[in-house]
Amino acid sequence: MRWPRSCVAKRNAASGRSAPKKGSRAAGKPARGKPAAPPRRRGRVVAVMLSLLAVLLLVLGLIWAFAPRENGSFDPPPVADLPENLDSWLYAEESGIRPDVARRIVWGGRPGVKTPIALIYLHGFSATSQELRPVPDLIAAWRGANLYFARLTGHGMDGGSLDNARVDDWARDVAEAIAIGQRLGEKVVVIGTSTGGTLAALAARDPELGPAIDAVVLVSPNFAMQARGLFLLRQPLARHWLPLIAGRERCFEPRNDAHRDYWTSCYPPTAALSMAAMVAEARRADYSTATQPLLALFSDADRIVDPKATEAVLQGWGGQVTRVSVTLGPGDDPDSHVIAGDILSPGQTAPLATRINGWITQIFGE
């Protein structure tokens, strides 16, 4: 039975009790804690947060789309006239560099005299001219050919020097090497290993350098690397934030003393940015204008670069292509990348040198 409110009030007044106030415990509502925000206010807070998130995502998207990435364009500059005495000039230019990794000429006969064929050797990233030796030396000796060992900027030094090198520097190095090659031989054969192979391929398709190259030999050329996290190297402004993620230094464990002596085994991760940018450009390049005969030697088991990317480049090459698949044996490079040379793959040195020399004979008949 319900009592009318007036009756309840009179009873409470008679007993000295007052009616429960609104918001009190007696009214059946909790008194603890802060009152919940009104629904309208909560909605405004959520809307502001979503707007800020949208702006942040937009800014990040614009940075990703338009912020500068590392330059990978191969654009060799004109080479200044070379001096008459190349040996003296190179010796002065390479002052402070170890003689066994410096730019240098190995004359096949009397110094200063051209030979029918000249060989140019371009080494790979973080390596030196010792990388594949004595393969180039053997070929040059068998043919009585002049041989030029290039040194890519930043190499044969410390990790900081490697970090300071850019693609423009390497393009200049290659242009200079080819100009020297023209002084050394009637015909010029460029041999490039790994990233040196990338540079050789780019030079072959270059409208200025290509006509000065008569044949190309690529040994384990680098058109795509196989490693985790490589996508980071192609992101905007990576030179600024990459050390925060990858650390200040990247190192690999040398396999022997000579490997330690002739490779830069520790360098900042940013040192690889220029190489990665150039490789990305090289992978997308059109090689139909590269009409030189090409010999490509590599292993399908290569764990450093992707052989499939090499195959794609070979398919688009404008000249005659000869492929040689190399299988390494015990005592050779376990990564199947440096596929000859007494430092990492001694068992393949003589076979590879013989194969390259035979191919040169087939091409030039000399």
mmCIF file of C-alpha atoms in Angstrom:
data_model
loop_
_atom_site.group_PDB
_atom_site.id
_atom_site.type_symbol
_atom_site.label_atom_id
_atom_site.label_comp_id
_atom_site.label_asym_id
_atom_site.label_seq_id
_atom_site.Cartn_x
_atom_site.Cartn_y
_atom_site.Cartn_z
ATOM 1 C CA MET A 1 0.000 0.000 0.000
ATOM 2 C CA ARG A 2 1.405 3.427 -0.942
ATOM 3 C CA TRP A 3 0.992 6.382 1.338
ATOM 4 C CA PRO A 4 0.375 9.785 -0.182
ATOM 5 C CA ARG A 5 3.427 12.072 -0.016
ATOM 6 C CA SER A 6 1.638 14.463 2.316
ATOM 7 C CA CYS A 7 0.989 11.662 4.775
ATOM 8 C CA VAL A 8 4.640 10.504 4.626
ATOM 9 C CA ALA A 9 5.814 14.039 5.295
ATOM 10 C CA LYS A 10 3.490 14.371 8.270
ATOM 11 C CA ARG A 11 4.654 11.035 9.730
ATOM 12 C CA ASN A 12 8.310 11.991 9.327
ATOM 13 C CA ALA A 13 7.696 15.354 10.913
ATOM 14 C CA ALA A 14 5.930 13.713 13.821
ATOM 15 C CA SER A 15 8.822 11.288 14.363
ATOM 16 C CA GLY A 16 11.487 13.990 13.920
ATOM 17 C CA ARG A 17 12.836 12.544 10.630
ATOM 18 C CA SER A 18 13.240 14.548 7.507
ATOM 19 C CA ALA A 19 12.607 13.279 4.003
ATOM 20 C CA PRO A 20 15.633 11.847 2.211
ATOM 21 C CA LYS A 21 17.422 14.419 0.088
ATOM 22 C CA LYS A 22 18.135 13.922 -3.574
ATOM 23 C CA GLY A 23 21.635 12.499 -4.119
ATOM 24 C CA SER A 24 21.928 11.042 -0.589
ATOM 25 C CA ARG A 25 22.515 7.383 0.168
ATOM 26 C CA ALA A 26 18.963 7.159 1.369
ATOM 27 C CA ALA A 27 17.888 8.200 -2.088
ATOM 28 C CA GLY A 28 19.598 5.029 -3.412
ATOM 29 C CA LYS A 29 22.527 6.730 -5.264
ATOM 30 C CA PRO A 30 26.231 6.368 -4.479
ATOM 31 C CA ALA A 31 28.052 9.336 -2.999
ATOM 32 C CA ARG A 32 31.629 8.201 -3.687
ATOM 33 C CA GLY A 33 33.926 9.354 -6.549
ATOM 34 C CA LYS A 34 33.676 12.162 -9.071
ATOM 35 C CA PRO A 35 30.554 12.507 -11.103
ATOM 36 C CA ALA A 36 30.886 11.048 -14.627
ATOM 37 C CA ALA A 37 31.499 13.503 -17.452
ATOM 38 C CA PRO A 38 28.406 14.418 -19.373
ATOM 39 C CA PRO A 39 28.043 12.379 -22.578
ATOM 40 C CA ARG A 40 28.375 15.498 -24.709
ATOM 41 C CA ARG A 41 31.725 16.408 -23.130
ATOM 42 C CA ARG A 42 33.082 12.883 -23.564
ATOM 43 C CA GLY A 43 32.148 13.011 -27.227
ATOM 44 C CA ARG A 44 34.061 16.269 -27.706
ATOM 45 C CA VAL A 45 37.225 14.760 -26.126
ATOM 46 C CA VAL A 46 37.076 11.702 -28.388
ATOM 47 C CA ALA A 47 36.544 13.904 -31.437
ATOM 48 C CA VAL A 48 39.580 16.043 -30.579
ATOM 49 C CA MET A 49 41.768 12.966 -30.062
ATOM 50 C CA LEU A 50 40.680 11.463 -33.371
ATOM 51 C CA SER A 51 41.361 14.757 -35.131
ATOM 52 C CA LEU A 52 44.875 14.931 -33.668
ATOM 53 C CA LEU A 53 45.528 11.333 -34.709
ATOM 54 C CA ALA A 54 44.336 12.084 -38.237
ATOM 55 C CA VAL A 55 46.617 15.127 -38.452
ATOM 56 C CA LEU A 56 49.565 13.069 -37.181
ATOM 57 C CA LEU A 57 48.927 10.335 -39.739
ATOM 58 C CA LEU A 58 48.625 12.945 -42.484
ATOM 59 C CA VAL A 59 51.932 14.547 -41.510
ATOM 60 C CA LEU A 60 53.664 11.158 -41.385
ATOM 61 C CA GLY A 61 52.184 10.281 -44.773
ATOM 62 C CA LEU A 62 53.437 13.522 -46.299
ATOM 63 C CA ILE A 63 56.892 12.938 -44.838
ATOM 64 C CA TRP A 64 56.966 9.396 -46.215
ATOM 65 C CA ALA A 65 55.803 10.560 -49.647
ATOM 66 C CA PHE A 66 57.806 13.746 -50.111
ATOM 67 C CA ALA A 67 60.736 13.819 -47.671
ATOM 68 C CA PRO A 68 64.098 13.178 -49.352
ATOM 69 C CA ARG A 69 65.473 9.673 -49.612
ATOM 70 C CA GLU A 70 69.087 8.778 -50.219
ATOM 71 C CA ASN A 71 70.188 9.623 -53.752
ATOM 72 C CA GLY A 72 70.974 6.517 -55.793
ATOM 73 C CA SER A 73 71.303 8.026 -59.276
ATOM 74 C CA PHE A 74 74.359 6.998 -61.267
ATOM 75 C CA ASP A 75 75.368 10.221 -62.992
ATOM 76 C CA PRO A 76 79.100 10.186 -63.774
ATOM 77 C CA PRO A 77 80.729 13.574 -64.332
ATOM 78 C CA PRO A 78 83.135 14.356 -67.168
ATOM 79 C CA VAL A 79 86.677 13.239 -66.410
ATOM 80 C CA ALA A 80 89.443 15.808 -66.534
ATOM 81 C CA ASP A 81 92.366 15.152 -68.832
ATOM 82 C CA LEU A 82 94.616 12.530 -67.315
ATOM 83 C CA PRO A 83 98.313 13.311 -66.841
ATOM 84 C CA GLU A 84 100.954 11.719 -69.011
ATOM 85 C CA ASN A 85 102.565 9.751 -66.176
ATOM 86 C CA LEU A 86 99.670 7.803 -64.696
ATOM 87 C CA ASP A 87 101.778 5.928 -62.158
ATOM 88 C CA SER A 88 103.172 9.068 -60.534
ATOM 89 C CA TRP A 89 99.776 10.722 -60.537
ATOM 90 C CA LEU A 90 98.049 7.738 -58.919
ATOM 91 C CA TYR A 91 100.817 7.437 -56.338
ATOM 92 C CA ALA A 92 100.310 11.062 -55.310
ATOM 93 C CA GLU A 93 96.525 10.763 -55.376
ATOM 94 C CA GLU A 94 96.573 7.711 -53.113
ATOM 95 C CA SER A 95 99.012 9.128 -50.586
ATOM 96 C CA GLY A 96 98.097 7.738 -47.170
ATOM 97 C CA ILE A 97 96.337 4.674 -48.624
ATOM 98 C CA ARG A 98 97.910 1.243 -48.239
ATOM 99 C CA PRO A 99 99.697 0.366 -51.499
ATOM 100 C CA ASP A 100 98.029 -3.052 -51.749
ATOM 101 C CA VAL A 101 94.507 -1.542 -51.760
ATOM 102 C CA ALA A 102 95.225 1.750 -53.555
ATOM 103 C CA ARG A 103 94.312 2.635 -57.140
ATOM 104 C CA ARG A 104 97.132 1.276 -59.244
ATOM 105 C CA ILE A 105 98.190 -0.073 -62.613
ATOM 106 C CA VAL A 106 99.804 -3.458 -63.204
ATOM 107 C CA TRP A 107 101.529 -3.192 -66.567
ATOM 108 C CA GLY A 108 101.463 -6.244 -68.810
ATOM 109 C CA GLY A 109 104.677 -5.171 -70.514
ATOM 110 C CA ARG A 110 106.651 -1.957 -70.632
ATOM 111 C CA PRO A 111 105.053 0.794 -68.505
ATOM 112 C CA GLY A 112 103.184 3.345 -70.547
ATOM 113 C CA VAL A 113 102.620 1.036 -73.530
ATOM 114 C CA LYS A 114 99.083 0.089 -74.561
ATOM 115 C CA THR A 115 98.099 -3.563 -74.834
ATOM 116 C CA PRO A 116 95.411 -4.986 -77.155
ATOM 117 C CA ILE A 117 93.111 -5.529 -74.161
ATOM 118 C CA ALA A 118 93.062 -3.703 -70.830
ATOM 119 C CA LEU A 119 91.301 -5.021 -67.738
ATOM 120 C CA ILE A 120 89.578 -2.854 -65.128
ATOM 121 C CA TYR A 121 88.643 -4.361 -61.773
ATOM 122 C CA LEU A 122 85.862 -2.840 -59.630
ATOM 123 C CA HIS A 123 85.575 -4.295 -56.122
ATOM 124 C CA GLY A 124 82.465 -4.631 -53.972
ATOM 125 C CA PHE A 125 81.020 -2.692 -51.044
ATOM 126 C CA SER A 126 83.249 -2.669 -47.934
ATOM 127 C CA ALA A 127 85.879 -4.691 -49.832
ATOM 128 C CA THR A 128 89.066 -3.735 -51.690
ATOM 129 C CA SER A 129 90.925 -4.746 -54.836
ATOM 130 C CA GLN A 130 92.196 -7.814 -52.952
ATOM 131 C CA GLU A 131 88.682 -9.268 -52.944
ATOM 132 C CA LEU A 132 88.988 -11.569 -55.971
ATOM 133 C CA ARG A 133 92.747 -11.693 -56.348
ATOM 134 C CA PRO A 134 94.604 -13.281 -57.969
ATOM 135 C CA VAL A 135 91.851 -13.832 -60.556
ATOM 136 C CA PRO A 136 92.365 -10.503 -62.390
ATOM 137 C CA ASP A 137 96.151 -10.888 -62.144
ATOM 138 C CA LEU A 138 96.065 -14.361 -63.696
ATOM 139 C CA ILE A 139 93.930 -13.232 -66.630
ATOM 140 C CA ALA A 140 96.137 -10.206 -67.243
ATOM 141 C CA ALA A 141 99.309 -12.316 -67.053
ATOM 142 C CA TRP A 142 97.976 -14.936 -69.460
ATOM 143 C CA ARG A 143 97.048 -12.244 -71.961
ATOM 144 C CA GLY A 144 99.954 -9.886 -71.375
ATOM 145 C CA ALA A 145 97.300 -7.254 -70.673
ATOM 146 C CA ASN A 146 97.493 -4.066 -68.662
ATOM 147 C CA LEU A 147 95.358 -4.160 -65.516
ATOM 148 C CA TYR A 148 93.881 -1.312 -63.484
ATOM 149 C CA PHE A 149 92.663 -1.818 -59.926
ATOM 150 C CA ALA A 150 90.153 0.874 -58.971
ATOM 151 C CA ARG A 151 89.414 1.887 -55.392
ATOM 152 C CA LEU A 152 85.919 3.104 -54.620
ATOM 153 C CA THR A 153 85.789 6.214 -52.447
ATOM 154 C CA GLY A 154 85.715 5.421 -48.726
ATOM 155 C CA HIS A 155 87.088 1.909 -49.152
ATOM 156 C CA GLY A 156 90.363 0.534 -47.881
ATOM 157 C CA MET A 157 90.018 2.892 -44.929
ATOM 158 C CA ASP A 158 87.915 2.989 -41.759
ATOM 159 C CA GLY A 159 84.154 2.802 -41.216
ATOM 160 C CA GLY A 160 83.780 6.559 -40.924
ATOM 161 C CA SER A 161 85.340 7.062 -44.357
ATOM 162 C CA LEU A 162 82.962 4.507 -45.822
ATOM 163 C CA ASP A 163 80.041 6.365 -44.237
ATOM 164 C CA ASN A 164 81.075 9.583 -45.983
ATOM 165 C CA ALA A 165 81.052 8.048 -49.476
ATOM 166 C CA ARG A 166 78.152 8.749 -51.845
ATOM 167 C CA VAL A 167 76.979 7.348 -55.175
ATOM 168 C CA ASP A 168 78.296 10.451 -56.953
ATOM 169 C CA ASP A 169 81.762 9.608 -55.637
ATOM 170 C CA TRP A 170 81.569 6.062 -56.967
ATOM 171 C CA ALA A 171 80.239 7.235 -60.335
ATOM 172 C CA ARG A 172 83.259 9.525 -60.606
ATOM 173 C CA ASP A 173 85.569 6.643 -59.634
ATOM 174 C CA VAL A 174 84.125 4.439 -62.378
ATOM 175 C CA ALA A 175 84.297 7.180 -65.008
ATOM 176 C CA GLU A 176 87.938 7.747 -64.108
ATOM 177 C CA ALA A 177 88.664 4.010 -64.234
ATOM 178 C CA ILE A 178 87.243 3.722 -67.740
ATOM 179 C CA ALA A 179 89.227 6.750 -68.895
ATOM 180 C CA ILE A 180 92.376 5.106 -67.530
ATOM 181 C CA GLY A 181 91.372 1.858 -69.229
ATOM 182 C CA GLN A 182 91.250 3.653 -72.568
ATOM 183 C CA ARG A 183 94.819 4.778 -71.993
ATOM 184 C CA LEU A 184 95.882 1.240 -71.142
ATOM 185 C CA GLY A 185 94.325 -0.826 -73.926
ATOM 186 C CA GLU A 186 92.821 -0.821 -77.391
ATOM 187 C CA LYS A 187 89.811 -2.620 -75.935
ATOM 188 C CA VAL A 188 88.494 -2.329 -72.379
ATOM 189 C CA VAL A 189 87.052 -5.200 -70.346
ATOM 190 C CA VAL A 190 85.408 -4.234 -67.044
ATOM 191 C CA ILE A 191 85.243 -6.885 -64.302
ATOM 192 C CA GLY A 192 83.031 -6.065 -61.325
ATOM 193 C CA THR A 193 82.302 -8.096 -58.209
ATOM 194 C CA SER A 194 79.164 -7.628 -56.089
ATOM 195 C CA THR A 195 78.471 -3.867 -55.891
ATOM 196 C CA GLY A 196 81.386 -3.386 -58.262
ATOM 197 C CA GLY A 197 79.273 -5.438 -60.662
ATOM 198 C CA THR A 198 76.359 -3.066 -60.095
ATOM 199 C CA LEU A 199 78.586 -0.149 -61.049
ATOM 200 C CA ALA A 200 79.929 -1.988 -64.108
ATOM 201 C CA ALA A 201 76.392 -2.673 -65.347
ATOM 202 C CA LEU A 202 75.316 0.939 -64.820
ATOM 203 C CA ALA A 203 78.404 2.166 -66.652
ATOM 204 C CA ALA A 204 77.699 -0.162 -69.581
ATOM 205 C CA ARG A 205 74.273 1.419 -70.143
ATOM 206 C CA ASP A 206 75.489 4.973 -69.622
ATOM 207 C CA PRO A 207 75.449 6.983 -72.885
ATOM 208 C CA GLU A 208 78.871 8.492 -72.166
ATOM 209 C CA LEU A 209 80.719 5.575 -70.571
ATOM 210 C CA GLY A 210 79.109 2.669 -72.415
ATOM 211 C CA PRO A 211 80.787 3.237 -75.804
ATOM 212 C CA ALA A 212 84.205 3.054 -74.112
ATOM 213 C CA ILE A 213 83.507 -0.423 -72.692
ATOM 214 C CA ASP A 214 84.012 -3.405 -75.002
ATOM 215 C CA ALA A 215 82.992 -6.262 -72.686
ATOM 216 C CA VAL A 216 81.603 -6.723 -69.169
ATOM 217 C CA VAL A 217 82.208 -9.477 -66.607
ATOM 218 C CA LEU A 218 79.899 -9.550 -63.583
ATOM 219 C CA VAL A 219 80.842 -11.725 -60.605
ATOM 220 C CA SER A 220 78.021 -12.157 -58.057
ATOM 221 C CA PRO A 221 76.564 -8.769 -59.043
ATOM 222 C CA ASN A 222 74.445 -6.939 -56.500
ATOM 223 C CA PHE A 223 70.999 -6.034 -57.810
ATOM 224 C CA ALA A 224 69.162 -6.924 -54.587
ATOM 225 C CA MET A 225 70.481 -7.896 -51.196
ATOM 226 C CA GLN A 226 69.245 -10.635 -48.913
ATOM 227 C CA ALA A 227 69.032 -9.362 -45.345
ATOM 228 C CA ARG A 228 66.385 -8.452 -42.815
ATOM 229 C CA GLY A 229 65.435 -4.831 -42.374
ATOM 230 C CA LEU A 230 66.749 -3.662 -45.746
ATOM 231 C CA PHE A 231 63.515 -1.746 -46.378
ATOM 232 C CA LEU A 232 64.612 0.668 -43.640
ATOM 233 C CA LEU A 233 67.513 1.805 -45.825
ATOM 234 C CA ARG A 234 65.107 3.198 -48.418
ATOM 235 C CA GLN A 235 62.924 5.214 -46.064
ATOM 236 C CA PRO A 236 62.921 9.038 -45.914
ATOM 237 C CA LEU A 237 65.494 10.779 -43.737
ATOM 238 C CA ALA A 238 66.976 7.400 -42.771
ATOM 239 C CA ARG A 239 70.407 8.934 -42.276
ATOM 240 C CA HIS A 240 68.986 10.789 -39.257
ATOM 241 C CA TRP A 241 66.994 8.093 -37.465
ATOM 242 C CA LEU A 242 68.558 4.798 -38.578
ATOM 243 C CA PRO A 243 71.290 4.859 -35.886
ATOM 244 C CA LEU A 244 68.567 5.050 -33.234
ATOM 245 C CA ILE A 245 67.205 1.707 -34.444
ATOM 246 C CA ALA A 246 70.238 -0.122 -35.817
ATOM 247 C CA GLY A 247 72.876 1.230 -33.461
ATOM 248 C CA ARG A 248 76.022 3.196 -34.151
ATOM 249 C CA GLU A 249 77.985 0.391 -35.787
ATOM 250 C CA ARG A 250 77.412 -2.729 -37.858
ATOM 251 C CA CYS A 251 80.062 -5.443 -37.770
ATOM 252 C CA PHE A 252 80.612 -8.849 -39.314
ATOM 253 C CA GLU A 253 83.003 -11.542 -38.172
ATOM 254 C CA PRO A 254 85.940 -11.931 -40.602
ATOM 255 C CA ARG A 255 86.638 -15.502 -41.679
ATOM 256 C CA ASN A 256 90.417 -15.167 -41.587
ATOM 257 C CA ASP A 257 93.180 -12.613 -41.107
ATOM 258 C CA ALA A 258 93.209 -11.523 -44.752
ATOM 259 C CA HIS A 259 89.448 -11.022 -44.666
ATOM 260 C CA ARG A 260 89.959 -8.754 -41.644
ATOM 261 C CA ASP A 261 92.791 -6.869 -43.350
ATOM 262 C CA TYR A 262 91.147 -6.212 -46.710
ATOM 263 C CA TRP A 263 87.506 -5.600 -45.808
ATOM 264 C CA THR A 264 85.979 -2.894 -43.614
ATOM 265 C CA SER A 265 84.353 -5.214 -41.103
ATOM 266 C CA CYS A 266 82.797 -2.498 -38.901
ATOM 267 C CA TYR A 267 81.025 0.621 -40.148
ATOM 268 C CA PRO A 268 77.998 2.777 -39.254
ATOM 269 C CA PRO A 269 74.726 1.354 -40.612
ATOM 270 C CA THR A 270 74.220 4.627 -42.487
ATOM 271 C CA ALA A 271 77.239 3.713 -44.643
ATOM 272 C CA ALA A 272 75.001 1.237 -46.473
ATOM 273 C CA LEU A 273 72.406 3.875 -47.428
ATOM 274 C CA SER A 274 74.157 5.030 -50.602
ATOM 275 C CA MET A 275 74.828 1.464 -51.699
ATOM 276 C CA ALA A 276 71.200 0.444 -51.097
ATOM 277 C CA ALA A 277 69.899 3.476 -52.982
ATOM 278 C CA MET A 278 72.127 2.770 -55.976
ATOM 279 C CA VAL A 279 71.193 -0.911 -56.024
ATOM 280 C CA ALA A 280 67.498 0.013 -56.024
ATOM 281 C CA GLU A 281 68.067 2.322 -58.998
ATOM 282 C CA ALA A 282 70.124 -0.321 -60.793
ATOM 283 C CA ARG A 283 67.445 -2.959 -60.320
ATOM 284 C CA ARG A 284 64.871 -0.749 -62.076
ATOM 285 C CA ALA A 285 67.177 0.439 -64.860
ATOM 286 C CA ASP A 286 66.729 -0.362 -68.551
ATOM 287 C CA TYR A 287 69.688 -2.376 -69.835
ATOM 288 C CA SER A 288 68.554 -2.699 -73.424
ATOM 289 C CA THR A 289 71.066 0.013 -74.328
ATOM 290 C CA ALA A 290 73.920 -2.046 -72.859
ATOM 291 C CA THR A 291 75.021 -3.768 -76.057
ATOM 292 C CA GLN A 292 78.382 -5.090 -74.859
ATOM 293 C CA PRO A 293 78.857 -8.856 -74.565
ATOM 294 C CA LEU A 294 78.319 -9.896 -70.962
ATOM 295 C CA LEU A 295 79.647 -12.788 -68.903
ATOM 296 C CA ALA A 296 77.818 -13.302 -65.599
ATOM 297 C CA LEU A 297 79.200 -15.725 -63.016
ATOM 298 C CA PHE A 298 77.282 -16.322 -59.803
ATOM 299 C CA SER A 299 75.950 -18.984 -57.469
ATOM 300 C CA ASP A 300 72.281 -19.809 -57.078
ATOM 301 C CA ALA A 301 73.091 -20.429 -53.406
ATOM 302 C CA ASP A 302 74.298 -16.845 -52.849
ATOM 303 C CA ARG A 303 73.179 -15.726 -49.381
ATOM 304 C CA ILE A 304 74.268 -12.088 -49.710
ATOM 305 C CA VAL A 305 72.595 -10.998 -52.952
ATOM 306 C CA ASP A 306 69.522 -12.320 -54.734
ATOM 307 C CA PRO A 307 70.349 -14.371 -57.867
ATOM 308 C CA LYS A 308 66.788 -13.862 -59.143
ATOM 309 C CA ALA A 309 67.389 -10.128 -59.381
ATOM 310 C CA THR A 310 70.524 -10.845 -61.397
ATOM 311 C CA GLU A 311 68.547 -13.056 -63.773
ATOM 312 C CA ALA A 312 66.048 -10.244 -64.325
ATOM 313 C CA VAL A 313 68.837 -7.865 -65.335
ATOM 314 C CA LEU A 314 70.399 -10.434 -67.655
ATOM 315 C CA GLN A 315 67.084 -10.959 -69.416
ATOM 316 C CA GLY A 316 66.925 -7.262 -70.250
ATOM 317 C CA TRP A 317 70.561 -6.911 -71.336
ATOM 318 C CA GLY A 318 70.966 -5.558 -74.859
ATOM 319 C CA GLY A 319 74.065 -7.548 -75.816
ATOM 320 C CA GLN A 320 75.051 -11.204 -75.920
ATOM 321 C CA VAL A 321 74.786 -12.800 -72.467
ATOM 322 C CA THR A 322 76.685 -15.825 -71.154
ATOM 323 C CA ARG A 323 75.623 -17.234 -67.769
ATOM 324 C CA VAL A 324 77.861 -19.420 -65.642
ATOM 325 C CA SER A 325 76.504 -21.045 -62.494
ATOM 326 C CA VAL A 326 79.231 -21.641 -59.921
ATOM 327 C CA THR A 327 79.060 -24.339 -57.251
ATOM 328 C CA LEU A 328 81.436 -23.806 -54.370
ATOM 329 C CA GLY A 329 83.215 -26.547 -52.487
ATOM 330 C CA PRO A 330 84.607 -27.132 -49.001
ATOM 331 C CA GLY A 331 86.892 -24.320 -47.925
ATOM 332 C CA ASP A 332 85.144 -21.764 -50.135
ATOM 333 C CA ASP A 333 82.914 -18.885 -49.069
ATOM 334 C CA PRO A 334 80.013 -20.419 -47.078
ATOM 335 C CA ASP A 335 77.833 -17.511 -48.215
ATOM 336 C CA SER A 336 78.522 -18.446 -51.861
ATOM 337 C CA HIS A 337 79.036 -14.775 -52.686
ATOM 338 C CA VAL A 338 82.759 -14.159 -53.128
ATOM 339 C CA ILE A 339 83.026 -17.101 -55.485
ATOM 340 C CA ALA A 340 86.772 -16.956 -56.160
ATOM 341 C CA GLY A 341 89.935 -15.414 -54.784
ATOM 342 C CA ASP A 342 92.481 -16.863 -52.411
ATOM 343 C CA ILE A 343 91.063 -15.049 -49.378
ATOM 344 C CA LEU A 344 87.561 -16.551 -49.329
ATOM 345 C CA SER A 345 87.215 -19.114 -52.139
ATOM 346 C CA PRO A 346 90.669 -20.428 -53.056
ATOM 347 C CA GLY A 347 89.272 -23.570 -54.639
ATOM 348 C CA GLN A 348 87.536 -21.530 -57.337
ATOM 349 C CA THR A 349 90.355 -19.132 -58.231
ATOM 350 C CA ALA A 350 91.944 -21.064 -61.104
ATOM 351 C CA PRO A 351 88.649 -22.360 -62.593
ATOM 352 C CA LEU A 352 87.054 -18.902 -62.581
ATOM 353 C CA ALA A 353 90.112 -17.181 -64.039
ATOM 354 C CA THR A 354 90.301 -19.829 -66.765
ATOM 355 C CA ARG A 355 86.612 -19.434 -67.578
ATOM 356 C CA ILE A 356 86.814 -15.648 -67.849
ATOM 357 C CA ASN A 357 89.974 -15.760 -69.944
ATOM 358 C CA GLY A 358 88.427 -18.291 -72.322
ATOM 359 C CA TRP A 359 85.350 -16.113 -72.735
ATOM 360 C CA ILE A 360 87.477 -13.063 -73.561
ATOM 361 C CA THR A 361 89.232 -15.110 -76.223
ATOM 362 C CA GLN A 362 85.882 -16.150 -77.698
ATOM 363 C CA ILE A 363 84.689 -12.539 -77.796
ATOM 364 C CA PHE A 364 87.790 -10.904 -79.257
ATOM 365 C CA GLY A 365 89.541 -13.858 -80.886
ATOM 366 C CA GLU A 366 92.797 -12.838 -79.274
#
